Amino acid sequence: MVQEDFSRDIVTLTEFVIRNQKDFPYAKGDLTRLLGDIAVAAKIVTREVRKAGLVNILGEFGTTNIQGESQKKLDVYANEQFIAAMKHGGVVAGVASEENDNVVVFEDRDCAESNYVVCIDPLDGSSNIDVNVSIGTIFSVYRTITQKGPCTMQDFLQPGTEQVAAGYIIYGSSTMLVYTTGHGVNGFTLDPSIGVFCLSHPDLKTPEKGQIYSVNEGNFNYFSKDIQEYIHYCQGTANDFGKSYSCRYIGSLVADFHRNLIKGGIYMYPSTEADPKGKLRLLYECNPLAFIVEQAGGKASTGFERIMEIKPEKLHQRVPYFVGSIRMVEKAEELLRHSLSK
Ligand code: P6P
């Protein structure tokens, strides 16, 4: 009797998380549930993003978020979907979102007794929605430190080193979910024909160096001399590549980060005169991507200190951001620190 081979080469996100549950030494099944909830919301957002040009989901919602940024309809929709998914999942006590001025505390009993909080940028790069450019979702998971009752602000203002999981979803030529629990980085691509995230990028590692630099060169005249010097280093022939790097800047952090993670490169959003703390937010943009890039062998800093060691003081706190291939971030740090020693 020939034994039929029922094995298949597809590993789904759920199967992978269950197989690696040991990497998440907290309540059994919590991470599976949490990531599953995020994956469902990601599929719903994918459905709307994929038809954004065809239905009345484009354009302004007529409100602005705490950042003073106009909220586009898909921003608000994505925020609602991710918050609802985590509220109904029952393993999250509350959410800090770029789109909400204050934390969203889930009052029902299951959530109030749950062990995790999530920081999220539900739809980063939303200015690109109307022009069909890749956008993304970024999330960070912490264990609550509040002992009893509903979560509080202190549960969200933990340094990035306390993250128990982090990830992003990129709504690009395909929808991908990339996450880490501190035991490496794995990428899953949504197969729309079966509606399942399938392991496509196991044990992702980022090259130690690359030839791509990502920065908004329109701000060049507002950067410090050291940043201008680093950009000239990228453009010149004295760098480790012997010729100019390529400048690739989509204006969508997740898209730039994901390309650089795979190909090697550095993404920079330094401080400028207008934004002395930079533009990107520590809790739900910089920390989660810092966790991922460090797990993939890269580096994330303000130019002077490790992003994940910063003790947050405010929910929507901004920090200068250098993230990507370790040798490239170190070179930028070297020039920034050198100027300090002058
Ligand atoms: P600028 C989008 O608003 C975002 O937060 C990132 O996704 C992106 O990299 C950056 O801001 C773009 O900012 O000032 O270059 O347009």
Tab-separated table of C-alpha atoms and ligand atoms in Angstrom:
chain	number	residue	atom	x	y	z
A	1	MET	CA	0.000	0.000	0.000
A	2	VAL	CA	1.702	3.214	-1.144
A	3	GLN	CA	1.475	5.754	1.701
A	4	GLU	CA	0.087	8.935	0.179
A	5	ASP	CA	2.202	11.989	0.977
A	6	PHE	CA	-0.106	14.532	2.572
A	7	SER	CA	2.788	16.870	3.352
A	8	ARG	CA	2.672	20.223	1.649
A	9	ASP	CA	5.190	22.986	1.404
A	10	ILE	CA	2.826	25.651	2.759
A	11	VAL	CA	3.406	26.753	6.368
A	12	THR	CA	0.635	29.091	7.451
A	13	LEU	CA	1.114	31.914	9.966
A	14	THR	CA	-1.046	30.115	12.517
A	15	GLU	CA	0.867	26.830	12.121
A	16	PHE	CA	4.180	28.681	12.402
A	17	VAL	CA	3.179	30.597	15.544
A	18	ILE	CA	1.867	27.417	17.201
A	19	ARG	CA	5.048	25.513	16.284
A	20	ASN	CA	7.124	28.330	17.802
A	21	GLN	CA	4.885	28.975	20.794
A	22	LYS	CA	7.864	28.096	23.013
A	23	ASP	CA	9.401	31.387	21.820
A	24	PHE	CA	6.570	33.207	23.545
A	25	PRO	CA	6.817	31.895	27.095
A	26	TYR	CA	3.688	33.574	28.338
A	27	ALA	CA	0.140	32.309	28.558
A	28	LYS	CA	-0.217	29.539	26.019
A	29	GLY	CA	-2.061	30.559	22.905
A	30	ASP	CA	-2.079	34.287	23.637
A	31	LEU	CA	0.360	35.182	20.852
A	32	THR	CA	-1.405	32.874	18.438
A	33	ARG	CA	-4.649	34.670	19.211
A	34	LEU	CA	-3.101	38.142	19.082
A	35	LEU	CA	-1.277	37.653	15.783
A	36	GLY	CA	-4.335	35.914	14.398
A	37	ASP	CA	-6.472	38.932	15.260
A	38	ILE	CA	-3.953	41.276	13.646
A	39	ALA	CA	-3.828	39.046	10.555
A	40	VAL	CA	-7.620	39.143	10.189
A	41	ALA	CA	-7.639	42.932	10.412
A	42	ALA	CA	-4.765	43.045	7.896
A	43	LYS	CA	-6.811	40.967	5.428
A	44	ILE	CA	-9.790	43.299	5.836
A	45	VAL	CA	-7.598	46.370	5.293
A	46	THR	CA	-5.991	44.642	2.285
A	47	ARG	CA	-9.455	44.169	0.756
A	48	GLU	CA	-10.164	47.903	1.054
A	49	VAL	CA	-6.663	49.000	-0.042
A	50	ARG	CA	-6.862	46.800	-3.132
A	51	LYS	CA	-10.076	48.519	-4.249
A	52	ALA	CA	-9.314	51.952	-2.845
A	53	GLY	CA	-9.532	53.524	-6.285
A	54	LEU	CA	-12.895	51.972	-6.998
A	55	VAL	CA	-15.003	52.846	-3.988
A	56	ASN	CA	-15.591	55.905	-1.909
A	57	ILE	CA	-12.786	55.111	0.532
A	58	LEU	CA	-10.259	57.597	-0.819
A	59	GLY	CA	-9.776	61.126	0.200
A	60	GLU	CA	-10.009	63.086	3.392
A	61	PHE	CA	-12.169	62.100	6.328
A	62	GLY	CA	-12.367	65.747	7.297
A	63	THR	CA	-10.653	65.259	10.680
A	64	THR	CA	-7.044	65.572	11.854
A	65	ASN	CA	-5.139	63.309	14.259
A	66	ILE	CA	-3.011	64.448	17.206
A	67	GLN	CA	-0.100	64.822	14.799
A	68	GLY	CA	-2.124	67.524	13.036
A	69	GLU	CA	-2.203	65.271	9.966
A	70	SER	CA	-5.410	65.135	7.944
A	71	GLN	CA	-7.013	61.700	8.427
A	72	LYS	CA	-7.834	59.940	5.215
A	73	LYS	CA	-10.841	57.654	5.183
A	74	LEU	CA	-8.676	54.523	4.927
A	75	ASP	CA	-6.649	55.739	7.945
A	76	VAL	CA	-9.756	55.843	10.063
A	77	TYR	CA	-11.109	52.588	8.650
A	78	ALA	CA	-7.843	50.728	9.306
A	79	ASN	CA	-7.666	52.131	12.838
A	80	GLU	CA	-11.190	50.903	13.558
A	81	GLN	CA	-10.474	47.432	12.155
A	82	PHE	CA	-7.284	46.836	14.144
A	83	ILE	CA	-8.727	48.175	17.404
A	84	ALA	CA	-11.907	46.115	16.983
A	85	ALA	CA	-9.909	42.967	16.174
A	86	MET	CA	-7.819	43.319	19.320
A	87	LYS	CA	-10.775	44.241	21.504
A	88	HIS	CA	-12.754	41.189	20.416
A	89	GLY	CA	-9.695	38.925	20.640
A	90	GLY	CA	-9.743	39.249	24.433
A	91	VAL	CA	-5.963	38.993	24.950
A	92	VAL	CA	-5.185	42.731	24.756
A	93	ALA	CA	-5.931	45.196	27.569
A	94	GLY	CA	-5.634	48.327	25.471
A	95	VAL	CA	-4.181	50.023	22.391
A	96	ALA	CA	-2.109	53.159	21.752
A	97	SER	CA	-2.677	54.259	18.160
A	98	GLU	CA	-1.196	57.039	16.039
A	99	GLU	CA	-4.777	57.939	15.158
A	100	ASN	CA	-5.982	58.351	18.767
A	101	ASP	CA	-4.947	61.191	21.068
A	102	ASN	CA	-5.161	58.926	24.129
A	103	VAL	CA	-4.842	55.200	24.791
A	104	VAL	CA	-7.903	53.050	24.142
A	105	VAL	CA	-8.540	50.983	27.298
A	106	PHE	CA	-10.723	47.886	26.857
A	107	GLU	CA	-13.066	47.797	29.825
A	108	ASP	CA	-14.621	44.353	29.510
A	109	ARG	CA	-13.441	41.738	32.016
A	110	ASP	CA	-11.442	39.473	29.691
A	111	CYS	CA	-9.440	42.392	28.343
A	112	ALA	CA	-9.002	44.077	31.709
A	113	GLU	CA	-7.383	40.848	32.957
A	114	SER	CA	-5.285	40.277	29.836
A	115	ASN	CA	-1.538	40.536	29.821
A	116	TYR	CA	-0.711	42.629	26.791
A	117	VAL	CA	-0.994	46.094	25.311
A	118	VAL	CA	-0.393	47.034	21.679
A	119	CYS	CA	1.067	50.206	20.156
A	120	ILE	CA	0.066	50.608	16.509
A	121	ASP	CA	0.355	52.827	13.475
A	122	PRO	CA	-2.662	51.424	11.639
A	123	LEU	CA	-1.860	52.870	8.235
A	124	ASP	CA	1.540	54.471	7.881
A	125	GLY	CA	2.309	56.409	4.720
A	126	SER	CA	-1.344	57.261	4.216
A	127	SER	CA	-0.459	60.303	2.095
A	128	ASN	CA	0.316	57.692	-0.561
A	129	ILE	CA	-3.131	56.074	-0.499
A	130	ASP	CA	-4.570	58.254	-3.261
A	131	VAL	CA	-1.611	57.646	-5.577
A	132	ASN	CA	-1.513	53.858	-5.292
A	133	VAL	CA	1.841	53.642	-3.539
A	134	SER	CA	2.615	50.927	-0.955
A	135	ILE	CA	1.517	51.675	2.621
A	136	GLY	CA	1.818	49.743	5.860
A	137	THR	CA	0.756	48.896	9.406
A	138	ILE	CA	3.306	48.796	12.244
A	139	PHE	CA	2.692	47.229	15.669
A	140	SER	CA	4.427	46.560	18.961
A	141	VAL	CA	3.336	44.239	21.810
A	142	TYR	CA	4.237	44.686	25.513
A	143	ARG	CA	3.257	42.760	28.631
A	144	THR	CA	1.278	44.921	31.008
A	145	ILE	CA	3.107	46.024	34.161
A	146	THR	CA	-0.073	47.283	35.874
A	147	GLN	CA	-0.825	44.535	38.369
A	148	LYS	CA	-4.569	44.795	38.734
A	149	GLY	CA	-7.445	46.205	36.723
A	150	PRO	CA	-7.486	48.070	33.417
A	151	CYS	CA	-4.226	49.008	31.749
A	152	THR	CA	-2.722	52.438	32.371
A	153	MET	CA	-0.370	54.810	30.565
A	154	GLN	CA	2.673	53.192	32.223
A	155	ASP	CA	1.921	49.965	30.349
A	156	PHE	CA	2.534	51.841	27.077
A	157	LEU	CA	5.524	53.975	28.125
A	158	GLN	CA	7.941	51.043	28.354
A	159	PRO	CA	11.339	51.056	26.583
A	160	GLY	CA	11.511	49.095	23.342
A	161	THR	CA	13.692	46.476	25.018
A	162	GLU	CA	10.505	45.340	26.822
A	163	GLN	CA	8.679	44.486	23.596
A	164	VAL	CA	7.562	40.835	23.527
A	165	ALA	CA	6.612	40.967	19.850
A	166	ALA	CA	6.647	43.463	16.979
A	167	GLY	CA	5.767	43.443	13.318
A	168	TYR	CA	4.554	45.216	10.250
A	169	ILE	CA	2.201	44.562	7.361
A	170	ILE	CA	3.115	45.986	3.954
A	171	TYR	CA	0.292	46.507	1.458
A	172	GLY	CA	2.461	46.394	-1.655
A	173	SER	CA	2.569	44.266	-4.807
A	174	SER	CA	1.524	41.610	-2.315
A	175	THR	CA	0.456	41.883	1.312
A	176	MET	CA	3.139	40.656	3.696
A	177	LEU	CA	3.211	40.294	7.473
A	178	VAL	CA	6.694	40.324	9.054
A	179	TYR	CA	7.115	39.774	12.806
A	180	THR	CA	9.506	38.842	15.582
A	181	THR	CA	9.136	37.632	19.169
A	182	GLY	CA	12.843	38.029	19.825
A	183	HIS	CA	13.787	34.741	18.176
A	184	GLY	CA	14.524	35.882	14.638
A	185	VAL	CA	12.358	37.498	11.963
A	186	ASN	CA	9.920	35.699	9.675
A	187	GLY	CA	7.866	36.987	6.752
A	188	PHE	CA	4.491	35.721	5.560
A	189	THR	CA	2.860	36.555	2.235
A	190	LEU	CA	-0.931	36.619	1.899
A	191	ASP	CA	-2.141	34.111	-0.680
A	192	PRO	CA	-5.381	35.810	-1.764
A	193	SER	CA	-6.622	32.644	-3.449
A	194	ILE	CA	-6.932	30.940	-0.046
A	195	GLY	CA	-6.939	34.042	2.209
A	196	VAL	CA	-4.013	32.733	4.290
A	197	PHE	CA	-0.632	34.240	5.252
A	198	CYS	CA	2.014	31.689	4.163
A	199	LEU	CA	5.655	31.569	5.302
A	200	SER	CA	7.631	33.115	2.429
A	201	HIS	CA	10.690	34.680	4.101
A	202	PRO	CA	11.920	32.353	6.885
A	203	ASP	CA	14.614	33.614	9.264
A	204	LEU	CA	15.083	36.993	7.536
A	205	LYS	CA	18.564	38.554	7.950
A	206	THR	CA	19.505	42.010	6.685
A	207	PRO	CA	22.892	42.495	4.911
A	208	GLU	CA	25.576	44.115	7.093
A	209	LYS	CA	25.915	46.850	4.480
A	210	GLY	CA	24.180	47.907	1.317
A	211	GLN	CA	24.141	50.543	-1.386
A	212	ILE	CA	20.779	52.187	-0.743
A	213	TYR	CA	20.146	55.264	1.374
A	214	SER	CA	16.631	56.528	2.062
A	215	VAL	CA	16.125	60.149	3.155
A	216	ASN	CA	13.969	63.085	2.088
A	217	GLU	CA	16.697	65.083	0.325
A	218	GLY	CA	14.261	67.984	0.103
A	219	ASN	CA	15.203	68.630	3.728
A	220	PHE	CA	18.958	68.688	2.934
A	221	ASN	CA	19.422	72.383	3.691
A	222	TYR	CA	17.715	71.929	7.086
A	223	PHE	CA	19.932	69.012	8.181
A	224	SER	CA	22.972	69.510	10.427
A	225	LYS	CA	26.407	69.647	8.770
A	226	ASP	CA	27.140	66.071	9.944
A	227	ILE	CA	24.025	64.668	8.302
A	228	GLN	CA	24.856	66.599	5.135
A	229	GLU	CA	28.373	65.089	5.357
A	230	TYR	CA	26.934	61.571	5.671
A	231	ILE	CA	24.653	62.150	2.654
A	232	HIS	CA	27.668	63.360	0.656
A	233	TYR	CA	29.492	60.184	1.807
A	234	CYS	CA	26.606	58.137	0.366
A	235	GLN	CA	26.769	60.123	-2.884
A	236	GLY	CA	30.545	60.055	-3.263
A	237	THR	CA	33.239	57.551	-4.196
A	238	ALA	CA	35.036	57.534	-0.829
A	239	ASN	CA	32.450	55.178	0.662
A	240	ASP	CA	32.901	51.425	1.125
A	241	PHE	CA	31.222	50.785	-2.238
A	242	GLY	CA	33.642	53.033	-4.174
A	243	LYS	CA	30.793	54.791	-5.964
A	244	SER	CA	27.557	56.556	-5.184
A	245	TYR	CA	24.863	54.584	-3.379
A	246	SER	CA	21.345	54.682	-4.838
A	247	CYS	CA	18.843	57.007	-3.210
A	248	ARG	CA	15.493	55.277	-2.838
A	249	TYR	CA	12.779	57.150	-0.883
A	250	ILE	CA	9.140	56.157	-1.293
A	251	GLY	CA	7.790	58.395	1.475
A	252	SER	CA	6.258	55.326	3.089
A	253	LEU	CA	8.362	54.086	6.013
A	254	VAL	CA	7.247	50.453	5.862
A	255	ALA	CA	7.987	50.222	2.125
A	256	ASP	CA	11.439	51.832	2.463
A	257	PHE	CA	12.229	49.777	5.587
A	258	HIS	CA	11.133	46.475	4.006
A	259	ARG	CA	13.158	46.997	0.815
A	260	ASN	CA	16.259	47.966	2.811
A	261	LEU	CA	15.766	45.028	5.203
A	262	ILE	CA	15.935	42.592	2.300
A	263	LYS	CA	18.469	44.342	0.040
A	264	GLY	CA	20.571	46.202	2.619
A	265	GLY	CA	20.435	49.949	3.148
A	266	ILE	CA	19.788	52.764	5.619
A	267	TYR	CA	16.629	54.794	6.235
A	268	MET	CA	17.092	58.175	7.907
A	269	TYR	CA	14.678	60.690	9.331
A	270	PRO	CA	17.070	63.032	11.152
A	271	SER	CA	16.120	66.050	13.210
A	272	THR	CA	15.688	69.275	11.245
A	273	GLU	CA	15.202	72.906	12.286
A	274	ALA	CA	11.448	72.437	11.855
A	275	ASP	CA	11.395	69.019	13.596
A	276	PRO	CA	14.225	69.049	16.174
A	277	LYS	CA	13.049	65.635	17.421
A	278	GLY	CA	12.621	64.288	13.922
A	279	LYS	CA	9.231	63.211	12.568
A	280	LEU	CA	8.835	59.541	13.336
A	281	ARG	CA	7.075	58.334	16.489
A	282	LEU	CA	8.986	56.213	18.992
A	283	LEU	CA	6.222	53.932	20.266
A	284	TYR	CA	4.555	52.686	17.109
A	285	GLU	CA	7.039	53.356	14.300
A	286	CYS	CA	10.640	53.390	15.567
A	287	ASN	CA	10.567	50.777	18.357
A	288	PRO	CA	8.788	47.957	16.492
A	289	LEU	CA	11.008	48.330	13.399
A	290	ALA	CA	14.051	48.601	15.682
A	291	PHE	CA	13.133	45.256	17.310
A	292	ILE	CA	12.786	43.664	13.884
A	293	VAL	CA	15.983	45.110	12.409
A	294	GLU	CA	18.084	44.122	15.457
A	295	GLN	CA	16.681	40.586	15.282
A	296	ALA	CA	17.658	40.558	11.585
A	297	GLY	CA	21.230	41.681	12.400
A	298	GLY	CA	20.789	45.404	11.754
A	299	LYS	CA	20.778	48.506	13.949
A	300	ALA	CA	18.425	51.341	14.938
A	301	SER	CA	19.536	54.522	16.697
A	302	THR	CA	18.880	58.225	17.071
A	303	GLY	CA	22.427	58.704	15.769
A	304	PHE	CA	23.587	58.813	19.364
A	305	GLU	CA	21.681	56.162	21.333
A	306	ARG	CA	19.985	52.798	20.758
A	307	ILE	CA	16.312	53.397	19.943
A	308	MET	CA	15.087	50.500	22.086
A	309	GLU	CA	16.773	51.844	25.226
A	310	ILE	CA	14.926	55.175	25.191
A	311	LYS	CA	12.467	55.480	28.111
A	312	PRO	CA	9.343	56.979	26.524
A	313	GLU	CA	7.854	60.013	28.244
A	314	LYS	CA	4.914	60.720	25.934
A	315	LEU	CA	2.617	58.544	23.826
A	316	HIS	CA	3.320	60.311	20.535
A	317	GLN	CA	6.947	61.153	21.239
A	318	ARG	CA	9.130	61.715	18.162
A	319	VAL	CA	12.808	60.739	17.803
A	320	PRO	CA	15.459	61.160	15.108
A	321	TYR	CA	15.766	57.772	13.336
A	322	PHE	CA	18.574	55.879	11.606
A	323	VAL	CA	17.694	52.258	10.836
A	324	GLY	CA	19.026	49.476	8.616
A	325	SER	CA	22.306	47.719	7.804
A	326	ILE	CA	24.534	47.839	10.861
A	327	ARG	CA	27.678	49.121	9.088
A	328	MET	CA	25.730	51.943	7.453
A	329	VAL	CA	24.065	53.060	10.693
A	330	GLU	CA	27.457	52.886	12.449
A	331	LYS	CA	29.006	55.119	9.747
A	332	ALA	CA	26.282	57.724	10.203
A	333	GLU	CA	26.770	57.550	13.991
A	334	GLU	CA	30.543	57.934	13.541
A	335	LEU	CA	30.108	61.192	11.613
A	336	LEU	CA	27.510	62.502	14.064
A	337	ARG	CA	29.678	61.652	17.100
A	338	HIS	CA	32.827	62.936	15.425
A	339	SER	CA	31.295	66.377	15.152
A	340	LEU	CA	30.499	66.268	18.860
A	341	SER	CA	34.140	65.547	19.683
A	342	LYS	CA	35.361	68.593	17.701
B	1	P6P	P1	8.337	63.224	4.634
B	1	P6P	C1	4.573	58.969	6.547
B	1	P6P	O1	3.858	60.118	6.987
B	1	P6P	C2	5.852	58.898	7.368
B	1	P6P	O2	5.524	58.807	8.716
B	1	P6P	C3	6.697	57.714	6.906
B	1	P6P	O3	5.912	56.665	6.448
B	1	P6P	C4	7.551	58.299	5.806
B	1	P6P	O4	8.806	57.655	5.664
B	1	P6P	C5	7.741	59.744	6.268
B	1	P6P	O5	6.631	60.063	7.115
B	1	P6P	C6	7.752	60.699	5.093
B	1	P6P	O6	7.931	62.008	5.622
B	1	P6P	O7	8.518	64.390	5.549
B	1	P6P	O8	9.641	62.816	3.958
B	1	P6P	O9	7.195	63.345	3.646
